[in-house]
mmCIF file of C-alpha atoms in Angstrom:
data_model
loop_
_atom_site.group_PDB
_atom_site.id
_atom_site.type_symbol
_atom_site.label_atom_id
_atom_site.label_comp_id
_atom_site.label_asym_id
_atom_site.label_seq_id
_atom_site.Cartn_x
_atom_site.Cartn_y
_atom_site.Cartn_z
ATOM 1 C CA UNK A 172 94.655 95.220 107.620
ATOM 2 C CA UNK A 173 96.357 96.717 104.432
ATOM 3 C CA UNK A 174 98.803 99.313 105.815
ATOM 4 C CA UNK A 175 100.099 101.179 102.794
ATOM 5 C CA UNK A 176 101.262 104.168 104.693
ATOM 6 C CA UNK A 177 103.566 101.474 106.307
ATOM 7 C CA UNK A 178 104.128 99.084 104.126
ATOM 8 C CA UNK A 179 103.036 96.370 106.180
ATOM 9 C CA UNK A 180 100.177 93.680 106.194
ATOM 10 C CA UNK A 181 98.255 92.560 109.449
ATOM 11 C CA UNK A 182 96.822 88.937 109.307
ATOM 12 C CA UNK A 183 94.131 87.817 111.174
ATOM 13 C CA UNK A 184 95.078 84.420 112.441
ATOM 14 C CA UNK A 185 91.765 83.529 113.749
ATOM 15 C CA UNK A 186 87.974 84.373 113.189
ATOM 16 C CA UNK A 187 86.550 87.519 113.787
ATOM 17 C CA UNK A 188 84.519 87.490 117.490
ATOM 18 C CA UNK A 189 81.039 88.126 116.770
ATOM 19 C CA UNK A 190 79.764 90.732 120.258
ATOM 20 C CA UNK A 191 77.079 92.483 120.318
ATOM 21 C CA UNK A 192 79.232 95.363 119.439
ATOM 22 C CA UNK A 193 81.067 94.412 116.346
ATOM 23 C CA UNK A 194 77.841 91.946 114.869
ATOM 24 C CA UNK A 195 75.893 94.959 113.692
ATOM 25 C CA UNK A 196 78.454 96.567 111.729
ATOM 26 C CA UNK A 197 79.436 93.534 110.372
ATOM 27 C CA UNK A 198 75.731 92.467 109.081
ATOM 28 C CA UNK A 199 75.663 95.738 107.665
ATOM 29 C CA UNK A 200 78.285 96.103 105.696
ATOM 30 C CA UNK A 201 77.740 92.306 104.308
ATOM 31 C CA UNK A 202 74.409 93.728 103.073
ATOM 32 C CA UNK A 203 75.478 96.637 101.518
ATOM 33 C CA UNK A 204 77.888 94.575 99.345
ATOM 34 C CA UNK A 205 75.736 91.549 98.080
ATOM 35 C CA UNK A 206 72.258 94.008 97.482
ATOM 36 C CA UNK A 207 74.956 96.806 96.018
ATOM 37 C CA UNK A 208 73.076 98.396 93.031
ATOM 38 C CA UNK A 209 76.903 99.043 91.860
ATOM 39 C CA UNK A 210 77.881 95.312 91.673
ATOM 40 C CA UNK A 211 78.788 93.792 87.989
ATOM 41 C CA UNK A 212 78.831 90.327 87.025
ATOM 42 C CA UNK A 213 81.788 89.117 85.205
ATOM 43 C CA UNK A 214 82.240 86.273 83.200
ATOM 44 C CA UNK A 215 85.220 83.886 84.219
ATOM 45 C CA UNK A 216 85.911 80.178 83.513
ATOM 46 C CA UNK A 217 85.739 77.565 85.988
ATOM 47 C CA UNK A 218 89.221 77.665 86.638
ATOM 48 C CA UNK A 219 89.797 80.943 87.750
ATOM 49 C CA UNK A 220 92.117 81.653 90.651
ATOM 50 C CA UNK A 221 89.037 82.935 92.918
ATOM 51 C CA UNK A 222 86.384 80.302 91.960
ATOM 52 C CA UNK A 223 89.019 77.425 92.624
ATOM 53 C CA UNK A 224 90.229 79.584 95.843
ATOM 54 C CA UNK A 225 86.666 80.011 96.722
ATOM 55 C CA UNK A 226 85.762 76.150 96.691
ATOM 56 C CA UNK A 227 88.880 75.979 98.716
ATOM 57 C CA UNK A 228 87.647 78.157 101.391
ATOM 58 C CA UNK A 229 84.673 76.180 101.949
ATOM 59 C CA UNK A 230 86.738 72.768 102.781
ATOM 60 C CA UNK A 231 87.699 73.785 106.630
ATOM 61 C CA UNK A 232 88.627 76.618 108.729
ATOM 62 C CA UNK A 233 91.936 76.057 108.516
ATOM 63 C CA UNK A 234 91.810 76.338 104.411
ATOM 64 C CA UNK A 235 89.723 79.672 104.545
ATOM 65 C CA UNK A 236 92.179 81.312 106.858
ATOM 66 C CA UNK A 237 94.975 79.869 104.929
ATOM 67 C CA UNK A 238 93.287 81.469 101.009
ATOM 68 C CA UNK A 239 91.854 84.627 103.093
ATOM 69 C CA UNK A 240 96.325 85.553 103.673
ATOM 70 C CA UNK A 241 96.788 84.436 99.962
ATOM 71 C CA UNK A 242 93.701 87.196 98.425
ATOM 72 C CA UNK A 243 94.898 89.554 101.006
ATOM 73 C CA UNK A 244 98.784 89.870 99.846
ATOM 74 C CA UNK A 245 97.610 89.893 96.174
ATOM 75 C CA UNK A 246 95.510 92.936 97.056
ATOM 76 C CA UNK A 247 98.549 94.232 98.740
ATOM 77 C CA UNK A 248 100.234 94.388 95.877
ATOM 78 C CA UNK A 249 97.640 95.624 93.647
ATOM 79 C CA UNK A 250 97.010 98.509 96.113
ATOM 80 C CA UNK A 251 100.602 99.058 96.587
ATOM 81 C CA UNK A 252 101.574 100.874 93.278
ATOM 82 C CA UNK A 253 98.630 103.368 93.388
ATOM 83 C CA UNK A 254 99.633 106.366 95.264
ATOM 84 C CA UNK A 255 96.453 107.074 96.526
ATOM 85 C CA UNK A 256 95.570 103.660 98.045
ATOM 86 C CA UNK A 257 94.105 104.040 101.410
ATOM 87 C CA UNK A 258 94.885 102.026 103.982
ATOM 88 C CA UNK A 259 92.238 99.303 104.598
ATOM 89 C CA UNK A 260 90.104 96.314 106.333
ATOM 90 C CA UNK A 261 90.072 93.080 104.325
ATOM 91 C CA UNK A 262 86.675 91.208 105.414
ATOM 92 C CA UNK A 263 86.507 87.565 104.131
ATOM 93 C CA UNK A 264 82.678 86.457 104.561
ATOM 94 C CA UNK A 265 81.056 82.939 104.619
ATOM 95 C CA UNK A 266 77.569 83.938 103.979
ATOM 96 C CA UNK A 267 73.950 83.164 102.189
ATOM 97 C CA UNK A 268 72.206 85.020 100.098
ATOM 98 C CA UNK A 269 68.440 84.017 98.899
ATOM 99 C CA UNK A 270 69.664 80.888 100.363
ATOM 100 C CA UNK A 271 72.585 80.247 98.196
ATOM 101 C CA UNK A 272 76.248 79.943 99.398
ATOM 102 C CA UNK A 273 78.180 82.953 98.734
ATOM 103 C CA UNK A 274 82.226 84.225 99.653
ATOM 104 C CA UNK A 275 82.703 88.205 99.994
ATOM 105 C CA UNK A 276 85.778 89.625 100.099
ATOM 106 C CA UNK A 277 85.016 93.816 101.048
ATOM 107 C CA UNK A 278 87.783 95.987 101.137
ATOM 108 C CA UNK A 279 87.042 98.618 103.960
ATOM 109 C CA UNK A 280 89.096 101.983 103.232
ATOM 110 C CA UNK A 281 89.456 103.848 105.838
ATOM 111 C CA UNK A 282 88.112 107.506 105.679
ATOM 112 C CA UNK A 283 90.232 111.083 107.262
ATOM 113 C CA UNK A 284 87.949 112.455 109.899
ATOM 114 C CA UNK A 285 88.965 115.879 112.013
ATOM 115 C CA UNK A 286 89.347 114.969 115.852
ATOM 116 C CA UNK A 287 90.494 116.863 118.975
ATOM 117 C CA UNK A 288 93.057 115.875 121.388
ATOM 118 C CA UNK A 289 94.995 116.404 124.427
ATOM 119 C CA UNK A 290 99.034 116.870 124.302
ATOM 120 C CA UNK A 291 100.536 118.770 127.524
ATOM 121 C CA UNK A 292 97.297 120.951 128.223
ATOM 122 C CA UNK A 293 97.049 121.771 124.517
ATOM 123 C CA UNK A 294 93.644 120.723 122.911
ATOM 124 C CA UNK A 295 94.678 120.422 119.053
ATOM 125 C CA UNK A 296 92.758 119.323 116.405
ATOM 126 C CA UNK A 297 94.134 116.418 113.911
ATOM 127 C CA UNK A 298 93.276 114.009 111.482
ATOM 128 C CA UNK A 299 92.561 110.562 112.189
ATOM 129 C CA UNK A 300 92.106 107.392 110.059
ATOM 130 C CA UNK A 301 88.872 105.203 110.748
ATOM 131 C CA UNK A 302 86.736 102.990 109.030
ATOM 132 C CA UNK A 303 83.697 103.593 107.185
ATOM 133 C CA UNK A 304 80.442 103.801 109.002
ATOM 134 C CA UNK A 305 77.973 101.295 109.513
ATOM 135 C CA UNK A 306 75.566 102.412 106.735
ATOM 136 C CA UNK A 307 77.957 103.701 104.107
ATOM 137 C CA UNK A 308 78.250 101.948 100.988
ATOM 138 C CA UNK A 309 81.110 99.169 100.410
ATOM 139 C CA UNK A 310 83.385 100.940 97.477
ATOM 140 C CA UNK A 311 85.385 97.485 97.042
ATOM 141 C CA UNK A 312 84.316 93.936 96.837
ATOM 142 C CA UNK A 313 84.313 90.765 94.694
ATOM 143 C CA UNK A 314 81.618 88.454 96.040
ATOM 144 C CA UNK A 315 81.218 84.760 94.496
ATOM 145 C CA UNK A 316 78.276 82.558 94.787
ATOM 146 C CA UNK A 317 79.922 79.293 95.048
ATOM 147 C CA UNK A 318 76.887 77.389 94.484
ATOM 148 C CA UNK A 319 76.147 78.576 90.889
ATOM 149 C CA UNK A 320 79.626 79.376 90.234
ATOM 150 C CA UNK A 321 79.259 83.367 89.294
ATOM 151 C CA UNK A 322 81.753 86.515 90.222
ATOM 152 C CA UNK A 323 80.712 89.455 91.166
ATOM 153 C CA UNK A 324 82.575 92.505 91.624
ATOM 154 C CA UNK A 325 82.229 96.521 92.904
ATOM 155 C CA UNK A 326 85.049 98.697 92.052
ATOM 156 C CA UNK A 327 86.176 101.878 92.509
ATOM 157 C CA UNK A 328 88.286 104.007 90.247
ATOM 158 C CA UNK A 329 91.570 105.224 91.467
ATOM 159 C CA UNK A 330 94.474 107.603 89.737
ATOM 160 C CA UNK A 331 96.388 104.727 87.916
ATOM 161 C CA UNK A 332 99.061 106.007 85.195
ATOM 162 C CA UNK A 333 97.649 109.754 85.223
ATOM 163 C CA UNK A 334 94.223 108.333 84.125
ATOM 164 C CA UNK A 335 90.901 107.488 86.876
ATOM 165 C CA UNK A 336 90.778 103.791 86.492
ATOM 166 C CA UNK A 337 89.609 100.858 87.942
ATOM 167 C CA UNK A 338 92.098 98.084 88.618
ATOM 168 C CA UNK A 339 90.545 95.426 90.378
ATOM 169 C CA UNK A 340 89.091 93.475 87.009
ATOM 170 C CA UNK A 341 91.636 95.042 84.349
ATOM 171 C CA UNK A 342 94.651 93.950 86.599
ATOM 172 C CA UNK A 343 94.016 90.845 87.937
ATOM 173 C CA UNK A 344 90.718 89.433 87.387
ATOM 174 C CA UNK A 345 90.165 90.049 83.528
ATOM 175 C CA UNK A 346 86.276 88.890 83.513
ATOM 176 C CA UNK A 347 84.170 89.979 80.781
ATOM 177 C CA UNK A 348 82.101 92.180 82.868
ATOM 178 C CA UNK A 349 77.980 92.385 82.649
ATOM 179 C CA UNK A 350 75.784 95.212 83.270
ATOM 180 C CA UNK A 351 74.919 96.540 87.330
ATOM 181 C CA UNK A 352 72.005 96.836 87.930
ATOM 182 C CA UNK A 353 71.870 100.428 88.003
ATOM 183 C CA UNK A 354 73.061 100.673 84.772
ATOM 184 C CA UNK A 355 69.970 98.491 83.503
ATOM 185 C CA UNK A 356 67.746 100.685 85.183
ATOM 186 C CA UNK A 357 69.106 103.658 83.602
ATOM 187 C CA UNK A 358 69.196 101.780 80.171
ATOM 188 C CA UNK A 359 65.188 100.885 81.197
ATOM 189 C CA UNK A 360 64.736 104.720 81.467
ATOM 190 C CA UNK A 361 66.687 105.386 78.187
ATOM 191 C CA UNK A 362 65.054 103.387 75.642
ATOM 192 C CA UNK A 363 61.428 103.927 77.750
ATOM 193 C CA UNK A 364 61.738 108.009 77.509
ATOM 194 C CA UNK A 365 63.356 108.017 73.654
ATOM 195 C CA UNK A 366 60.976 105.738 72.329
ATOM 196 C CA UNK A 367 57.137 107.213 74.353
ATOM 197 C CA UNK A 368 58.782 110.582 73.171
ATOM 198 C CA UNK A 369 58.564 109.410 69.539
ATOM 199 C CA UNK A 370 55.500 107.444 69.381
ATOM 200 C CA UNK A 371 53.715 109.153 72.615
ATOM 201 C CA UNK A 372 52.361 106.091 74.352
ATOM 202 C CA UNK A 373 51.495 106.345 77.372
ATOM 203 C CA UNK A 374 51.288 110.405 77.221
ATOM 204 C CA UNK A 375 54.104 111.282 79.542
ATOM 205 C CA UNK A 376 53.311 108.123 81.963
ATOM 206 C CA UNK A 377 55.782 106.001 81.020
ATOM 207 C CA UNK A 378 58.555 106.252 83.418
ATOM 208 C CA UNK A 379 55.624 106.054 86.330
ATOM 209 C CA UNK A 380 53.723 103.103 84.587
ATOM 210 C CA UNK A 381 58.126 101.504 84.392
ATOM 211 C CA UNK A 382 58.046 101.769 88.273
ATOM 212 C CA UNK A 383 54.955 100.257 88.805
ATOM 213 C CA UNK A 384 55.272 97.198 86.585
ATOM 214 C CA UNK A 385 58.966 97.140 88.863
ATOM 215 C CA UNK A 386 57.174 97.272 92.015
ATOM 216 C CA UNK A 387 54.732 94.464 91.108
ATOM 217 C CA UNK A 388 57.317 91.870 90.080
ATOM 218 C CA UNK A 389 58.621 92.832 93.360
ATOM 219 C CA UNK A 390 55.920 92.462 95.417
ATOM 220 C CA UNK A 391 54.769 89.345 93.504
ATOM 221 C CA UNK A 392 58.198 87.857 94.765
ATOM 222 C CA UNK A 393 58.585 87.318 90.364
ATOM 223 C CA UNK A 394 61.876 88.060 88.881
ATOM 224 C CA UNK A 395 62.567 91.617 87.486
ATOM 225 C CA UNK A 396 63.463 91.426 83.860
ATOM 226 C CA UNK A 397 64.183 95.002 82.154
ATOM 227 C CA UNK A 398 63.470 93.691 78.616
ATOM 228 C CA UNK A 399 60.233 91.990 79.469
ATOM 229 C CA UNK A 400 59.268 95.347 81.932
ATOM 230 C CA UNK A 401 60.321 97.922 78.871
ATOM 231 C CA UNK A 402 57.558 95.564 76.194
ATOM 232 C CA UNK A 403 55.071 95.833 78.680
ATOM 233 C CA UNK A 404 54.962 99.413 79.448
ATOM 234 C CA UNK A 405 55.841 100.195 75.109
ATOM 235 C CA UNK A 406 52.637 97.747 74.711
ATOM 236 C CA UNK A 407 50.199 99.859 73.453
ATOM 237 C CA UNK A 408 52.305 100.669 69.765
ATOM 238 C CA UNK A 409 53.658 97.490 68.588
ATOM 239 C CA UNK A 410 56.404 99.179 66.550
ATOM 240 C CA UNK A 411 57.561 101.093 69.977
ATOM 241 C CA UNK A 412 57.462 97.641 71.248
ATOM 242 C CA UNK A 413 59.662 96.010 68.365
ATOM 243 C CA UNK A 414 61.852 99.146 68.338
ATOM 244 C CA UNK A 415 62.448 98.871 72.085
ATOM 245 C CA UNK A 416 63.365 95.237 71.980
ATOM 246 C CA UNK A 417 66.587 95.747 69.442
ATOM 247 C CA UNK A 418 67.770 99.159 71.825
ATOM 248 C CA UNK A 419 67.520 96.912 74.619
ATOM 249 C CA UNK A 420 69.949 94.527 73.208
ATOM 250 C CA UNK A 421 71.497 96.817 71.359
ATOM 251 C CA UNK A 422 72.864 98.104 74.678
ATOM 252 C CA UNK A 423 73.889 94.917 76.053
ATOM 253 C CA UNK A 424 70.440 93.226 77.758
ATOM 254 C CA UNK A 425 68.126 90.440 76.593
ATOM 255 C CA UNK A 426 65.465 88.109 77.713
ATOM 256 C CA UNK A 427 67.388 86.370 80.516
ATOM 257 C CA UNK A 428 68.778 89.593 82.168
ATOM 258 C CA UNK A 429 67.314 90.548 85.529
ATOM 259 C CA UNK A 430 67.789 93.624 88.344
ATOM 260 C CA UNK A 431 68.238 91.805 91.736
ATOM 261 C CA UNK A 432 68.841 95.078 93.721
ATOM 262 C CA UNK A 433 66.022 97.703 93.369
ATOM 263 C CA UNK A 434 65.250 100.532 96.094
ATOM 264 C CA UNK A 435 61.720 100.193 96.714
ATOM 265 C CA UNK A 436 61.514 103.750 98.234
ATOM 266 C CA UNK A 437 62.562 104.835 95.111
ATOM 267 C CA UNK A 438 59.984 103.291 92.896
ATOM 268 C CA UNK A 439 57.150 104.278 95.365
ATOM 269 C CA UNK A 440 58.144 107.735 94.240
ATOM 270 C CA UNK A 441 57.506 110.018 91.045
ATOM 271 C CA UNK A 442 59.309 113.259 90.740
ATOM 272 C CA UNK A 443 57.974 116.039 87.954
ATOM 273 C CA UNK A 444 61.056 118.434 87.262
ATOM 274 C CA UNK A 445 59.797 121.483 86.554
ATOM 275 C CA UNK A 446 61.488 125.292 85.160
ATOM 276 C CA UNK A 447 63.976 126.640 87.122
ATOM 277 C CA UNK A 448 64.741 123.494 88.960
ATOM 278 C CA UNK A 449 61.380 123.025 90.802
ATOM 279 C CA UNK A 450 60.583 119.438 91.900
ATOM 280 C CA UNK A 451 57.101 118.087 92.768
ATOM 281 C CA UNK A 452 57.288 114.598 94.318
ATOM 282 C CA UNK A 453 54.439 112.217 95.084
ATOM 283 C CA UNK A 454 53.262 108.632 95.104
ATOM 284 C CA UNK A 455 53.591 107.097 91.425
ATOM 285 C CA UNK A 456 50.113 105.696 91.874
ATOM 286 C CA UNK A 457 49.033 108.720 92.768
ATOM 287 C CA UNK A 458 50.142 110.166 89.453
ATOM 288 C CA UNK A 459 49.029 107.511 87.519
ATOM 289 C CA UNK A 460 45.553 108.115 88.719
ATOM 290 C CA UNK A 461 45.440 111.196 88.445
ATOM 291 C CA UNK A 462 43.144 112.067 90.857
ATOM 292 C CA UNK A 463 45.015 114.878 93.194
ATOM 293 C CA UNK A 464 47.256 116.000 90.549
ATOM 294 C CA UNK A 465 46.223 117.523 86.880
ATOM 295 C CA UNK A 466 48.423 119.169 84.604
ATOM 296 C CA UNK A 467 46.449 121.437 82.336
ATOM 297 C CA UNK A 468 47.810 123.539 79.125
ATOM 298 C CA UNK A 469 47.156 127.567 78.929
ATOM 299 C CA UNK A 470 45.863 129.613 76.034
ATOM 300 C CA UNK A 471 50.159 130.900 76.302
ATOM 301 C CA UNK A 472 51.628 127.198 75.645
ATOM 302 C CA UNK A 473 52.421 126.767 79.288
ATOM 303 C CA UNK A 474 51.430 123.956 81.726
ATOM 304 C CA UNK A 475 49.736 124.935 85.377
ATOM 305 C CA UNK A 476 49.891 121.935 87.453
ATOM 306 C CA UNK A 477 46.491 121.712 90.077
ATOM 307 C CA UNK A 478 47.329 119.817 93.803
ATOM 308 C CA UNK A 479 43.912 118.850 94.504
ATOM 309 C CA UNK A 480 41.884 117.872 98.329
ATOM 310 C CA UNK A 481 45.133 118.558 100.225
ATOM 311 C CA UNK A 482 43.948 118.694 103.793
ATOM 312 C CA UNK A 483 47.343 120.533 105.201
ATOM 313 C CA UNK A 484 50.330 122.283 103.887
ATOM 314 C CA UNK A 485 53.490 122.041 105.990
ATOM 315 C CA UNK A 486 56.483 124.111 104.930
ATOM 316 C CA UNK A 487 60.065 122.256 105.571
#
């Protein structure tokens, strides 16, 4: 525990018990670091502190414990100059993911709830420091997989210098960082919306028809590669095609990139924004066929969109 408040540091001297109580929580928040849509991928040399502290860690028990103290007091003193460092829950993970060896180091901050209590028959209410919940994302973490030697990182900005900042890679770990996956996605929608709106291929259908080609890959268990997604959909006009291949790169991805994390409720679903902030939602196959849906133009210029064989209407 980072006590910054205090200006004290707990250790753990021993492994975390794994209960039935605390496993859950712990399980949880190891997933919501390593699938985080939020982590980057930097680019450090094989002598880095954290890759050589990382293969350390592996050894023996005694050697994780030992580099766990060492990570911990540099993120002491990191956190310790930023005024608005929470206090915090180092958790030092030897884990797998997709069946590859990985160390995560999450930084828990703790969160100000509102509680009542009980002084000399006064109920009061107060504020109380606790950690996050179960499902709420990890804002802090660098994970490495020590098998293919790569760093990964999530950060979160705080008020460094009068300026929101991060501090995590700038300050200490000084990787050359990658794209997240979110921000591929959203560079995916970018070139995919500029470039149908020029040449109009797919008539409106291209973020839908980008979803589907995502959720195939997915489904096929095939790797999801933005560059080779954004051709396919762009297919139809070869110059789109060309066009969307230099954007792509232009803004940092090429033919080896891939999205690991992708919400698959999320591409399941097509939203139509509408005037005055209306929002239809429905299936993106759905849309794509266009059987239940049709969007037809007026003599005025306007659109009417048609809901067709809808069985029941429930308001919510």
């Amino acid at each position: 525990m980072l006590h910054f408040e205090h200006r004290k540091i707990y250790h753990s001297s021993q492994f975390v018990d794994m209960n039935e109580t605390s496993l859950e929580y712990y399980r949880k928040k190891v997933e919501k670091a390593l699938y985080a849509s939020t982590m980057k991928e930097l680019t450090v040399g094989s002598m880095h502190e954290l890759m050589l502290r990382s293969d350390k860690m592996i050894e023996s028990d005694d050697e994780f414990i030992k580099q766990a103290h060492d990570l911990t007091d540099q993120l002491y003193q990191l956190g310790a100059v930023i005024e608005e460092m929470p206090n915090c829950n180092v958790l030092f993970v030897d884990c797998y993911k997709n069946g590859e060896k990985h160390i995560a180091v999450m930084k828990l901050n703790y969160r100000t709830i509102p509680v009542s209590i009980v002084e000399e028959n006064v109920v009061r209410i107060t504020k109380q420091q606790v950690l996050p919940t179960q499902g709420a994302a990890v804002d802090e973490a660098i994970i490495i997989n020590v098998d293919t030697k790569q760093l990964f990182l999530i950060e979160k900005k705080y008020m460094i210098d009068g300026k929101n900042d991060y501090y995590l890679n700038p300050q200490w770990i000084k990787g050359e960082e990658k794209l997240t996956d979110k921000q591929k996605f959203n560079t995916m929608k970018k070139v995919i919306n500029k470039l149908d709106d020029i040449y109009n291929v797919n008539d409106g259908k291209a973020l839908p028809l980008m979803k589907q080609e995502i959720n195939e890959k997915i489904e096929l268990h095939e790797p999801v590669k933005p560059l080779e997604i954004v051709k396919k959909v762009l297919e139809r006009d070869y110059q789109a095609q060309e066009e969307s291949e230099l954007m792509m790169k232009d803004l940092g991805i090429d033919e080896n990139d891939q999205i690991a994390s992708v919400s698959m409720a999320s591409m399941d679903v097509c939203k139509l924004v509408l005037d005055d902030d209306i929002t239809v939602n429905l299936p993106v196959e759905e849309y794509l066929e266009g059987k239940r849906i049709e969007k037809r133009k007026e003599d005025n210029g306007t659109y009417s969109l048609i809901l067709k064989d809808i069985n029941e209407i429930i308001v919510k």
